Amino acid sequence: MILLFRNMGYLCLCTLSVLAFICVLCRSEADKWLYESASCEDLKGVGSFNTTCFLRSDVRLNSDLSIYGTGNLEILPHVSIVCPVEGCLISFNLTGNVKMCQYASIIAGSVIFSATNFTMENNSAINTTALGGPPPSQTSGTPVGYDGAGGGHGGRGASCLKSNHTKFWGGDVYTWSTLSEPWSYGSKGGGKSSESKFGGNGGGRVKLEVIDMINMNGSIVAEGGDGGIKGGGGSGGSIIIHALKLKGFGTISAAGGRGWGGGGGGRISFHCYSIQEDIKVTAHGGFSIGCPGNAGAAGTYFDATLLSLRVGNDNVTTETETPLLVFPTSPLWSNVYVESNAKVLVPLLWTRVQVRGQISLLRGGSIVFGLSDYPISEFELVAEELLMSDSIIKVCGAFRVAVKMLLMWNSKIEIDGGENTIVTTSILEVRNLVVLREHSSISSSTNLGVYGQGLLKLTGYGDTIKGQRLSLSLFYNVIVGPGSILQAPLDDDSSRSMVTRTRCESQTCPTDLITPPDDCHVNNTLSFSLQICRVEDLLVNGLIKGSVIHIHRARTVIVDTNGRITASEFGCRKGIGKGNYSNGAGGGAGHGGRGGSGFFNGRLSEGGDMYGNADLPCELGSGTEGPNESYGHLAGGGMIVMGSIQWPLLWLSIHGSLSADGQSSNIATRNSNGSLIGGFGGGSGGTILIFLQSLTLSENATLSVVGGKGSPLGGGGGGGGRVHFHWSNINVGGEYVPVANISGTLNSSGGAGDDGGHHGEDGTVTGKECPKGLYGTFCIECPVGTYKDVVGSNASLCTACSLELLSYRADFIYVRGGVSQPSCPYKCISDKYRMPNCFTPLEELIYMFGGPWLFSLLLSCILVLLALLLSSLRIKLVGSDCICHSLNSIEQRSHHHLPHLLSLSEVRGTSRVEETQSHVYRMYFMGPNTFREPWHLPYSPPNAIIEIVYEDAFNRFIDEINSVAAYDWWEGSVHSILSVFAYPCSWSWKQWRRRKKIHRLQDYVKSEYDHSCLRSCRSRALYKGMKVGATPDLMVGYIDFFLGGDEKRVDIVRIIEKRFPMCIIFGGDGSYMAPYNLYSDTLLTNLLGQHVPTTVWNRLVDGLSAQLRTVRHGSIRSSLVPVINWMNSHANPQLEFHGVRIELGWFQATASGYYQLGILVVIGDYSFHNMSQSVLLERSTHEYPSLKQVQHNQLYMTHALCRRRITGGVNGGLLNGSTLKSLDFRRDFLFPLSHILHNTRPIGCQDTLQLFISIMLLADISVTLLALTQYYWMSLGAFLAVLLISPLSLLSPFPAGFNALFSKGFRRASLARVYALWNVTSLSNIAVGYFCGILYYGFSRFQLPERANMWNARREEDNWWLLPTILLLLKLIQARFVDWHIANLEIRDFSLFSSDPDTFWAYEST
């Protein structure tokens, strides 16, 4: 589209050029009869004007020259055509091309070229300077008088009589109406005497009418002539150029001539579609010799194609204006440029300057509207943009501007309305953008309105907008940058008095401040001096000051750190509360507070009265007076009103200052004779009235209405002013948000008095009445614990809440919007407590059933009933345990615990008699059968079997059997892990792996090993010479060696004789899970049955096992004493009757210090004292000495021999009262648990005992659940810690206990022991519970409450330990009951514990 318009424009210009050229030809034909056309030869040229003419020689003329033709013209270098006659015309009308070569020139009064193309080479020239003819008639271009003024044309000629206070100029302008087609000569300058009436001549005329292109690298000048010091310079002439294109690097000038007063510039007009900007065009005024700072005024340069006017003076300083007269309205000009120190005058009474584009004032340009003597005119400027840089617009009268953009850089707009009150308000309507930068200012001595719809920005220091009354309205944003100023009224006293005059004696609130009109107009009837109306956002980094500042219909106002909005010292000079001067002293003015009294030389002058309404103040502060009017006054503070009742501010944010302080004085007052008199009183503070929704007063910010300080020598301080916040739309209840955030200073204090003068009273700071729940100036919430159920702002309206119904674990809580009802809300001191009673979940459960005692009673009854129900169910399913069975438990275990461990008698085809007769020796495994120290057999065969085995093969067998008996590493690892996380499971795991290991040993000896170590061929062939067995608790393993039957008879007798003395090792290890017991299988019973009746031996086994069950390894020394005593009192007396004796001993010591207990059975009439101790110890497990030898040496057993056991040098020893003290033992870290879990004697009453166990078990479950609830209430971490450290331990006792109670058969005692083990393991969870409780409540003691002013603060109770303690007691009681229960299960015959040997042996036959 743009290209289409350009082509259309190009065609139009071509058409116009052709038509113009035809007109020229027609006119030339007409003039042919008037002027004789010269030929090419006449001008000493070669060729013809109808073909091509080459001018080779200079031509000098004395009259006009007219040439026409259809050819071309070329003026060769250094050729000149000169007609030095004023007004001489040289015209070339050709249809071809014209070319002026280098240094070619044409000099005449008027020069006209008509051609298709026109070329001027370097240094070529068309010069009409000072050759102009007479200007048009009835013009005043030539100055009158003999002051040497310059001639006028496009601009006025300079007059050296002109100064800043005079209005003289030289020749005036003319031909404004032919601005686009100027064809007038310049005017002559004025002379300085009658002898020299004229100065320099005016410039001539030049017209180029070219159809296509002008390529100009030369110069076209039509400048005014030089008048020298005797006359003014002539004004510039006229230059018209018609062409399609104009390009080159030449110069076109119609400048004024130099003279005593410089001549004005001429007029230049271009009709070109395309102009290359490298061509210099100038029409500046001529230099003034008589007044160098006042050159001639600039001429005009008009672009007729663009309809653009440019007035520039090429930075030549002048005080002479270029008048711009009537601006066309159809078509409108596009742009007007005033630049380079040009001064433009719009002198008419009412003028509208309207263009389609921009009006630019650049580089010292200025426009003056109106005449200073008649400041009643009204001017209008309408454009798209008004751009000003280092320039000035002066207006005498009223000024109305309507533009889209106003940009000012170090520029000024000065509006002077004079003292005439009929001048209307000046309006600057800028629709999009107003920016002032680099000391730019807009000022008006009358009312000024600046309207817009976009941004108004005063960028920085020195940027100001001032007026008598000032209104800024309709902008989206107004930014007052650092150092910039908005001010109204002006600084002079008359300007201030004019604004405040109507308000100083009135206490009524102006309607236009409370409910202002919507149109934001400005006139003298309104109360404000500075109004900012209908502005979305106002940002103040600079200064806004005025007498009555009114900001309304705004959204947000932000006063930044360096920003100030002030009405300080802009109030009344007298006023209602003025401070009087009497008795030689001045009292301070009053307002919100009474003014301080003045005091001088013992005389007192009362201060001004207080006045105004604190709840809706809208008065100016009052001033003070001196002894008389000549001393002047001190002014009070002004008034700042923000928002209105209908349109409150959304947000006011103050980081700088907002003030309306009274005026102070630090200067002493002197009389007319120079003596000091009493000082003035200070002015009173003004008013700040703010209608708003939200306020922020940040740290270091101030909002003040302070009274002024009294002047020296007794001046009283001014009273403080008034501040009122009229809050709008205060949300209540849950929607409440604070309306104010106050961190800065809010000051309404009275001013200080000086030297005896009294301080002024403080002013008032009030706010709108607050709704229910809120109080104070800023409508904050009533303190927590108070309520307010009436409307008002007084703090006493917040009433304290009642404490009667407040739980000791509760606290009054903050409620958004405050509490508006007497029933104050509260909450528990921790979120873990539950409303409304602030109970824990456990307490809620307890109090649901009537409290702790009723709950405990109810729970106890329920537990007893459930226990009875379980007991009945158990009796029905399992049966009663009230009948004491006659069978002993040890015998039962021998038949039922390990049915898979077969003795030789149980092998098919082998009778008990044959087994007994063929048995040679029982070789016990050494070690405790643990993962760290498994079973192992010693090397070298004992003496008892040395004759039936091959020693080398036997040692190889020992290697193999020991490797089979060893455990894998992973078995011990699993045991270690289970020991940490679930100790009972680790015991079960160990027992399972032991059982697997026994099976493996049995299978190995029975099936895998070839019995190659045996001498008997029959035993090797049948694999029957060795058998593996173990005690039911899997603690003691052994290998029985048997004869094969093919040995020599003599050897058999000798081998059998070596059976006694016989060592029988106890099963178990003295722990709770494996108590010591004497295990006598069928083989041993048959062997001893050859010497002791079977009933006697079985009774002995039961009795000794019953005594051994109470032996604890951790206290083995003390617990073995009753066993030794029992053997001496019960066992040996009966056995000795049959020729048998038993002695307690230790055997099978290992390198780790582990040893096994057992008895040494001696048969015959040998005594222990007849046997040396070394022989006894050596043969105790290898060769059995005679009874007499053992008895003979028993008294010589010493402590040193027992210590040799530890080193591994001794394989066993006997224990008695003297050697028992040296018996070594080790206590592990679980030894303290042996006081809780230990094997006891039976107590009977099994059913009752199981009922109590059921009750304890159910109580344990209940208390455990309650404790877990308590710990879950503490924290999830505490709950998980108690539950999972150790894992499964806390809850596993319940299923284990029920399993033990409802089980049948021989496994009942074993399951009960597992139950007891789980029960004692759960003590670790209780310990963790104690630790968590101490940690939780220990830290809670050091935590400070959230508020220091708690009404009913109490520390949480310390009874958290009750449930863990009850649970601990239940665990301990259960442990004791289970111990008795296990004893009842394992020992059914109570006579085993009889202290009377006769009674004990009385049950032998049972």
JSON list of N, CA and C in Angstrom, two decimals, residues 249-294:
[
{"chain": "A", "resi": 249, "resn": "PHE", "atom": "N", "xyz": [25.09, 17.85, -2.29]},
{"chain": "A", "resi": 249, "resn": "PHE", "atom": "CA", "xyz": [25.74, 18.32, -1.07]},
{"chain": "A", "resi": 249, "resn": "PHE", "atom": "C", "xyz": [25.90, 19.84, -1.09]},
{"chain": "A", "resi": 250, "resn": "GLY", "atom": "N", "xyz": [25.02, 20.50, -1.77]},
{"chain": "A", "resi": 250, "resn": "GLY", "atom": "CA", "xyz": [25.14, 21.95, -1.91]},
{"chain": "A", "resi": 250, "resn": "GLY", "atom": "C", "xyz": [24.50, 22.71, -0.79]},
{"chain": "A", "resi": 251, "resn": "THR", "atom": "N", "xyz": [24.37, 24.02, -1.03]},
{"chain": "A", "resi": 251, "resn": "THR", "atom": "CA", "xyz": [23.83, 24.93, -0.02]},
{"chain": "A", "resi": 251, "resn": "THR", "atom": "C", "xyz": [22.75, 25.78, -0.64]},
{"chain": "A", "resi": 252, "resn": "ILE", "atom": "N", "xyz": [21.67, 25.96, 0.08]},
{"chain": "A", "resi": 252, "resn": "ILE", "atom": "CA", "xyz": [20.58, 26.84, -0.31]},
{"chain": "A", "resi": 252, "resn": "ILE", "atom": "C", "xyz": [20.37, 27.79, 0.85]},
{"chain": "A", "resi": 253, "resn": "SER", "atom": "N", "xyz": [20.52, 29.11, 0.59]},
{"chain": "A", "resi": 253, "resn": "SER", "atom": "CA", "xyz": [20.49, 30.08, 1.68]},
{"chain": "A", "resi": 253, "resn": "SER", "atom": "C", "xyz": [19.70, 31.30, 1.28]},
{"chain": "A", "resi": 254, "resn": "ALA", "atom": "N", "xyz": [18.85, 31.76, 2.22]},
{"chain": "A", "resi": 254, "resn": "ALA", "atom": "CA", "xyz": [18.13, 33.03, 2.10]},
{"chain": "A", "resi": 254, "resn": "ALA", "atom": "C", "xyz": [18.33, 33.79, 3.39]},
{"chain": "A", "resi": 255, "resn": "ALA", "atom": "N", "xyz": [19.57, 33.77, 3.91]},
{"chain": "A", "resi": 255, "resn": "ALA", "atom": "CA", "xyz": [19.87, 34.40, 5.19]},
{"chain": "A", "resi": 255, "resn": "ALA", "atom": "C", "xyz": [19.84, 35.91, 5.09]},
{"chain": "A", "resi": 256, "resn": "GLY", "atom": "N", "xyz": [19.61, 36.54, 6.27]},
{"chain": "A", "resi": 256, "resn": "GLY", "atom": "CA", "xyz": [19.64, 38.00, 6.33]},
{"chain": "A", "resi": 256, "resn": "GLY", "atom": "C", "xyz": [21.07, 38.51, 6.26]},
{"chain": "A", "resi": 257, "resn": "GLY", "atom": "N", "xyz": [21.20, 39.76, 5.85]},
{"chain": "A", "resi": 257, "resn": "GLY", "atom": "CA", "xyz": [22.52, 40.36, 5.69]},
{"chain": "A", "resi": 257, "resn": "GLY", "atom": "C", "xyz": [23.07, 40.91, 6.98]},
{"chain": "A", "resi": 258, "resn": "ARG", "atom": "N", "xyz": [24.38, 41.01, 7.02]},
{"chain": "A", "resi": 258, "resn": "ARG", "atom": "CA", "xyz": [25.08, 41.54, 8.17]},
{"chain": "A", "resi": 258, "resn": "ARG", "atom": "C", "xyz": [24.96, 43.07, 8.16]},
{"chain": "A", "resi": 259, "resn": "GLY", "atom": "N", "xyz": [24.91, 43.69, 9.33]},
{"chain": "A", "resi": 259, "resn": "GLY", "atom": "CA", "xyz": [24.83, 45.15, 9.41]},
{"chain": "A", "resi": 259, "resn": "GLY", "atom": "C", "xyz": [24.83, 45.58, 10.85]},
{"chain": "A", "resi": 260, "resn": "TRP", "atom": "N", "xyz": [24.62, 46.89, 11.04]},
{"chain": "A", "resi": 260, "resn": "TRP", "atom": "CA", "xyz": [24.54, 47.38, 12.42]},
{"chain": "A", "resi": 260, "resn": "TRP", "atom": "C", "xyz": [23.45, 46.64, 13.16]},
{"chain": "A", "resi": 261, "resn": "GLY", "atom": "N", "xyz": [22.33, 46.49, 12.51]},
{"chain": "A", "resi": 261, "resn": "GLY", "atom": "CA", "xyz": [21.29, 45.56, 12.94]},
{"chain": "A", "resi": 261, "resn": "GLY", "atom": "C", "xyz": [21.11, 44.53, 11.86]},
{"chain": "A", "resi": 262, "resn": "GLY", "atom": "N", "xyz": [21.18, 43.27, 12.20]},
{"chain": "A", "resi": 262, "resn": "GLY", "atom": "CA", "xyz": [21.11, 42.22, 11.19]},
{"chain": "A", "resi": 262, "resn": "GLY", "atom": "C", "xyz": [19.77, 42.15, 10.51]},
{"chain": "A", "resi": 263, "resn": "GLY", "atom": "N", "xyz": [19.82, 41.80, 9.23]},
{"chain": "A", "resi": 263, "resn": "GLY", "atom": "CA", "xyz": [18.59, 41.64, 8.47]},
{"chain": "A", "resi": 263, "resn": "GLY", "atom": "C", "xyz": [17.90, 40.33, 8.78]},
{"chain": "A", "resi": 264, "resn": "GLY", "atom": "N", "xyz": [16.61, 40.32, 8.60]},
{"chain": "A", "resi": 264, "resn": "GLY", "atom": "CA", "xyz": [15.85, 39.10, 8.84]},
{"chain": "A", "resi": 264, "resn": "GLY", "atom": "C", "xyz": [16.05, 38.11, 7.72]},
{"chain": "A", "resi": 265, "resn": "GLY", "atom": "N", "xyz": [15.84, 36.85, 8.02]},
{"chain": "A", "resi": 265, "resn": "GLY", "atom": "CA", "xyz": [15.95, 35.81, 7.01]},
{"chain": "A", "resi": 265, "resn": "GLY", "atom": "C", "xyz": [14.84, 35.90, 5.99]},
{"chain": "A", "resi": 266, "resn": "GLY", "atom": "N", "xyz": [15.10, 35.31, 4.82]},
{"chain": "A", "resi": 266, "resn": "GLY", "atom": "CA", "xyz": [14.11, 35.32, 3.76]},
{"chain": "A", "resi": 266, "resn": "GLY", "atom": "C", "xyz": [13.17, 34.15, 3.87]},
{"chain": "A", "resi": 267, "resn": "ARG", "atom": "N", "xyz": [12.67, 33.74, 2.68]},
{"chain": "A", "resi": 267, "resn": "ARG", "atom": "CA", "xyz": [11.72, 32.63, 2.67]},
{"chain": "A", "resi": 267, "resn": "ARG", "atom": "C", "xyz": [12.16, 31.60, 1.63]},
{"chain": "A", "resi": 268, "resn": "ILE", "atom": "N", "xyz": [12.09, 30.35, 2.00]},
{"chain": "A", "resi": 268, "resn": "ILE", "atom": "CA", "xyz": [12.47, 29.26, 1.12]},
{"chain": "A", "resi": 268, "resn": "ILE", "atom": "C", "xyz": [11.31, 28.28, 1.09]},
{"chain": "A", "resi": 269, "resn": "SER", "atom": "N", "xyz": [11.01, 27.79, -0.11]},
{"chain": "A", "resi": 269, "resn": "SER", "atom": "CA", "xyz": [9.93, 26.83, -0.27]},
{"chain": "A", "resi": 269, "resn": "SER", "atom": "C", "xyz": [10.38, 25.74, -1.22]},
{"chain": "A", "resi": 270, "resn": "PHE", "atom": "N", "xyz": [10.16, 24.49, -0.79]},
{"chain": "A", "resi": 270, "resn": "PHE", "atom": "CA", "xyz": [10.48, 23.32, -1.60]},
{"chain": "A", "resi": 270, "resn": "PHE", "atom": "C", "xyz": [9.19, 22.61, -1.98]},
{"chain": "A", "resi": 271, "resn": "HIS", "atom": "N", "xyz": [9.14, 22.24, -3.29]},
{"chain": "A", "resi": 271, "resn": "HIS", "atom": "CA", "xyz": [8.07, 21.36, -3.77]},
{"chain": "A", "resi": 271, "resn": "HIS", "atom": "C", "xyz": [8.75, 20.13, -4.34]},
{"chain": "A", "resi": 272, "resn": "CYS", "atom": "N", "xyz": [9.28, 19.30, -3.50]},
{"chain": "A", "resi": 272, "resn": "CYS", "atom": "CA", "xyz": [10.06, 18.13, -3.93]},
{"chain": "A", "resi": 272, "resn": "CYS", "atom": "C", "xyz": [9.51, 16.88, -3.26]},
{"chain": "A", "resi": 273, "resn": "TYR", "atom": "N", "xyz": [9.41, 15.82, -4.08]},
{"chain": "A", "resi": 273, "resn": "TYR", "atom": "CA", "xyz": [8.94, 14.56, -3.52]},
{"chain": "A", "resi": 273, "resn": "TYR", "atom": "C", "xyz": [10.02, 13.90, -2.68]},
{"chain": "A", "resi": 274, "resn": "SER", "atom": "N", "xyz": [11.27, 14.05, -3.12]},
{"chain": "A", "resi": 274, "resn": "SER", "atom": "CA", "xyz": [12.38, 13.42, -2.41]},
{"chain": "A", "resi": 274, "resn": "SER", "atom": "C", "xyz": [13.48, 14.43, -2.23]},
{"chain": "A", "resi": 275, "resn": "ILE", "atom": "N", "xyz": [13.95, 14.60, -1.01]},
{"chain": "A", "resi": 275, "resn": "ILE", "atom": "CA", "xyz": [15.02, 15.55, -0.69]},
{"chain": "A", "resi": 275, "resn": "ILE", "atom": "C", "xyz": [16.10, 14.80, 0.06]},
{"chain": "A", "resi": 276, "resn": "GLN", "atom": "N", "xyz": [17.32, 14.92, -0.45]},
{"chain": "A", "resi": 276, "resn": "GLN", "atom": "CA", "xyz": [18.45, 14.33, 0.26]},
{"chain": "A", "resi": 276, "resn": "GLN", "atom": "C", "xyz": [18.87, 15.28, 1.35]},
{"chain": "A", "resi": 277, "resn": "GLU", "atom": "N", "xyz": [19.02, 14.72, 2.52]},
{"chain": "A", "resi": 277, "resn": "GLU", "atom": "CA", "xyz": [19.21, 15.54, 3.70]},
{"chain": "A", "resi": 277, "resn": "GLU", "atom": "C", "xyz": [20.60, 16.18, 3.76]},
{"chain": "A", "resi": 278, "resn": "ASP", "atom": "N", "xyz": [21.50, 15.82, 2.90]},
{"chain": "A", "resi": 278, "resn": "ASP", "atom": "CA", "xyz": [22.84, 16.40, 2.96]},
{"chain": "A", "resi": 278, "resn": "ASP", "atom": "C", "xyz": [22.89, 17.82, 2.42]},
{"chain": "A", "resi": 279, "resn": "ILE", "atom": "N", "xyz": [21.83, 18.27, 1.80]},
{"chain": "A", "resi": 279, "resn": "ILE", "atom": "CA", "xyz": [21.78, 19.66, 1.33]},
{"chain": "A", "resi": 279, "resn": "ILE", "atom": "C", "xyz": [21.51, 20.57, 2.51]},
{"chain": "A", "resi": 280, "resn": "LYS", "atom": "N", "xyz": [22.32, 21.60, 2.65]},
{"chain": "A", "resi": 280, "resn": "LYS", "atom": "CA", "xyz": [22.16, 22.54, 3.74]},
{"chain": "A", "resi": 280, "resn": "LYS", "atom": "C", "xyz": [21.23, 23.65, 3.31]},
{"chain": "A", "resi": 281, "resn": "VAL", "atom": "N", "xyz": [20.16, 23.84, 4.08]},
{"chain": "A", "resi": 281, "resn": "VAL", "atom": "CA", "xyz": [19.17, 24.87, 3.81]},
{"chain": "A", "resi": 281, "resn": "VAL", "atom": "C", "xyz": [19.15, 25.81, 5.00]},
{"chain": "A", "resi": 282, "resn": "THR", "atom": "N", "xyz": [19.30, 27.09, 4.78]},
{"chain": "A", "resi": 282, "resn": "THR", "atom": "CA", "xyz": [19.34, 28.04, 5.88]},
{"chain": "A", "resi": 282, "resn": "THR", "atom": "C", "xyz": [18.66, 29.33, 5.48]},
{"chain": "A", "resi": 283, "resn": "ALA", "atom": "N", "xyz": [18.02, 29.95, 6.50]},
{"chain": "A", "resi": 283, "resn": "ALA", "atom": "CA", "xyz": [17.38, 31.26, 6.32]},
{"chain": "A", "resi": 283, "resn": "ALA", "atom": "C", "xyz": [17.53, 32.04, 7.61]},
{"chain": "A", "resi": 284, "resn": "HIS", "atom": "N", "xyz": [18.71, 31.96, 8.22]},
{"chain": "A", "resi": 284, "resn": "HIS", "atom": "CA", "xyz": [18.92, 32.60, 9.51]},
{"chain": "A", "resi": 284, "resn": "HIS", "atom": "C", "xyz": [19.02, 34.12, 9.35]},
{"chain": "A", "resi": 285, "resn": "GLY", "atom": "N", "xyz": [18.86, 34.82, 10.46]},
{"chain": "A", "resi": 285, "resn": "GLY", "atom": "CA", "xyz": [18.99, 36.26, 10.44]},
{"chain": "A", "resi": 285, "resn": "GLY", "atom": "C", "xyz": [20.44, 36.69, 10.37]},
{"chain": "A", "resi": 286, "resn": "GLY", "atom": "N", "xyz": [20.64, 37.93, 9.89]},
{"chain": "A", "resi": 286, "resn": "GLY", "atom": "CA", "xyz": [21.99, 38.44, 9.75]},
{"chain": "A", "resi": 286, "resn": "GLY", "atom": "C", "xyz": [22.58, 38.88, 11.08]},
{"chain": "A", "resi": 287, "resn": "PHE", "atom": "N", "xyz": [23.92, 38.85, 11.17]},
{"chain": "A", "resi": 287, "resn": "PHE", "atom": "CA", "xyz": [24.63, 39.22, 12.38]},
{"chain": "A", "resi": 287, "resn": "PHE", "atom": "C", "xyz": [24.52, 40.72, 12.62]},
{"chain": "A", "resi": 288, "resn": "SER", "atom": "N", "xyz": [24.29, 41.09, 13.88]},
{"chain": "A", "resi": 288, "resn": "SER", "atom": "CA", "xyz": [24.17, 42.51, 14.24]},
{"chain": "A", "resi": 288, "resn": "SER", "atom": "C", "xyz": [25.49, 42.98, 14.82]},
{"chain": "A", "resi": 289, "resn": "ILE", "atom": "N", "xyz": [26.09, 43.98, 14.14]},
{"chain": "A", "resi": 289, "resn": "ILE", "atom": "CA", "xyz": [27.36, 44.51, 14.63]},
{"chain": "A", "resi": 289, "resn": "ILE", "atom": "C", "xyz": [27.12, 45.35, 15.87]},
{"chain": "A", "resi": 290, "resn": "GLY", "atom": "N", "xyz": [26.03, 46.11, 15.86]},
{"chain": "A", "resi": 290, "resn": "GLY", "atom": "CA", "xyz": [25.75, 47.01, 16.98]},
{"chain": "A", "resi": 290, "resn": "GLY", "atom": "C", "xyz": [25.28, 46.28, 18.22]},
{"chain": "A", "resi": 291, "resn": "CYS", "atom": "N", "xyz": [24.70, 45.13, 18.08]},
{"chain": "A", "resi": 291, "resn": "CYS", "atom": "CA", "xyz": [24.21, 44.34, 19.23]},
{"chain": "A", "resi": 291, "resn": "CYS", "atom": "C", "xyz": [24.41, 42.86, 18.89]},
{"chain": "A", "resi": 292, "resn": "PRO", "atom": "N", "xyz": [25.60, 42.36, 19.18]},
{"chain": "A", "resi": 292, "resn": "PRO", "atom": "CA", "xyz": [25.92, 40.99, 18.73]},
{"chain": "A", "resi": 292, "resn": "PRO", "atom": "C", "xyz": [24.98, 39.91, 19.27]},
{"chain": "A", "resi": 293, "resn": "GLY", "atom": "N", "xyz": [24.34, 40.15, 20.38]},
{"chain": "A", "resi": 293, "resn": "GLY", "atom": "CA", "xyz": [23.43, 39.14, 20.91]},
{"chain": "A", "resi": 293, "resn": "GLY", "atom": "C", "xyz": [22.05, 39.21, 20.34]},
{"chain": "A", "resi": 294, "resn": "ASN", "atom": "N", "xyz": [21.82, 40.08, 19.39]},
{"chain": "A", "resi": 294, "resn": "ASN", "atom": "CA", "xyz": [20.48, 40.24, 18.84]},
{"chain": "A", "resi": 294, "resn": "ASN", "atom": "C", "xyz": [20.57, 40.30, 17.32]}
]
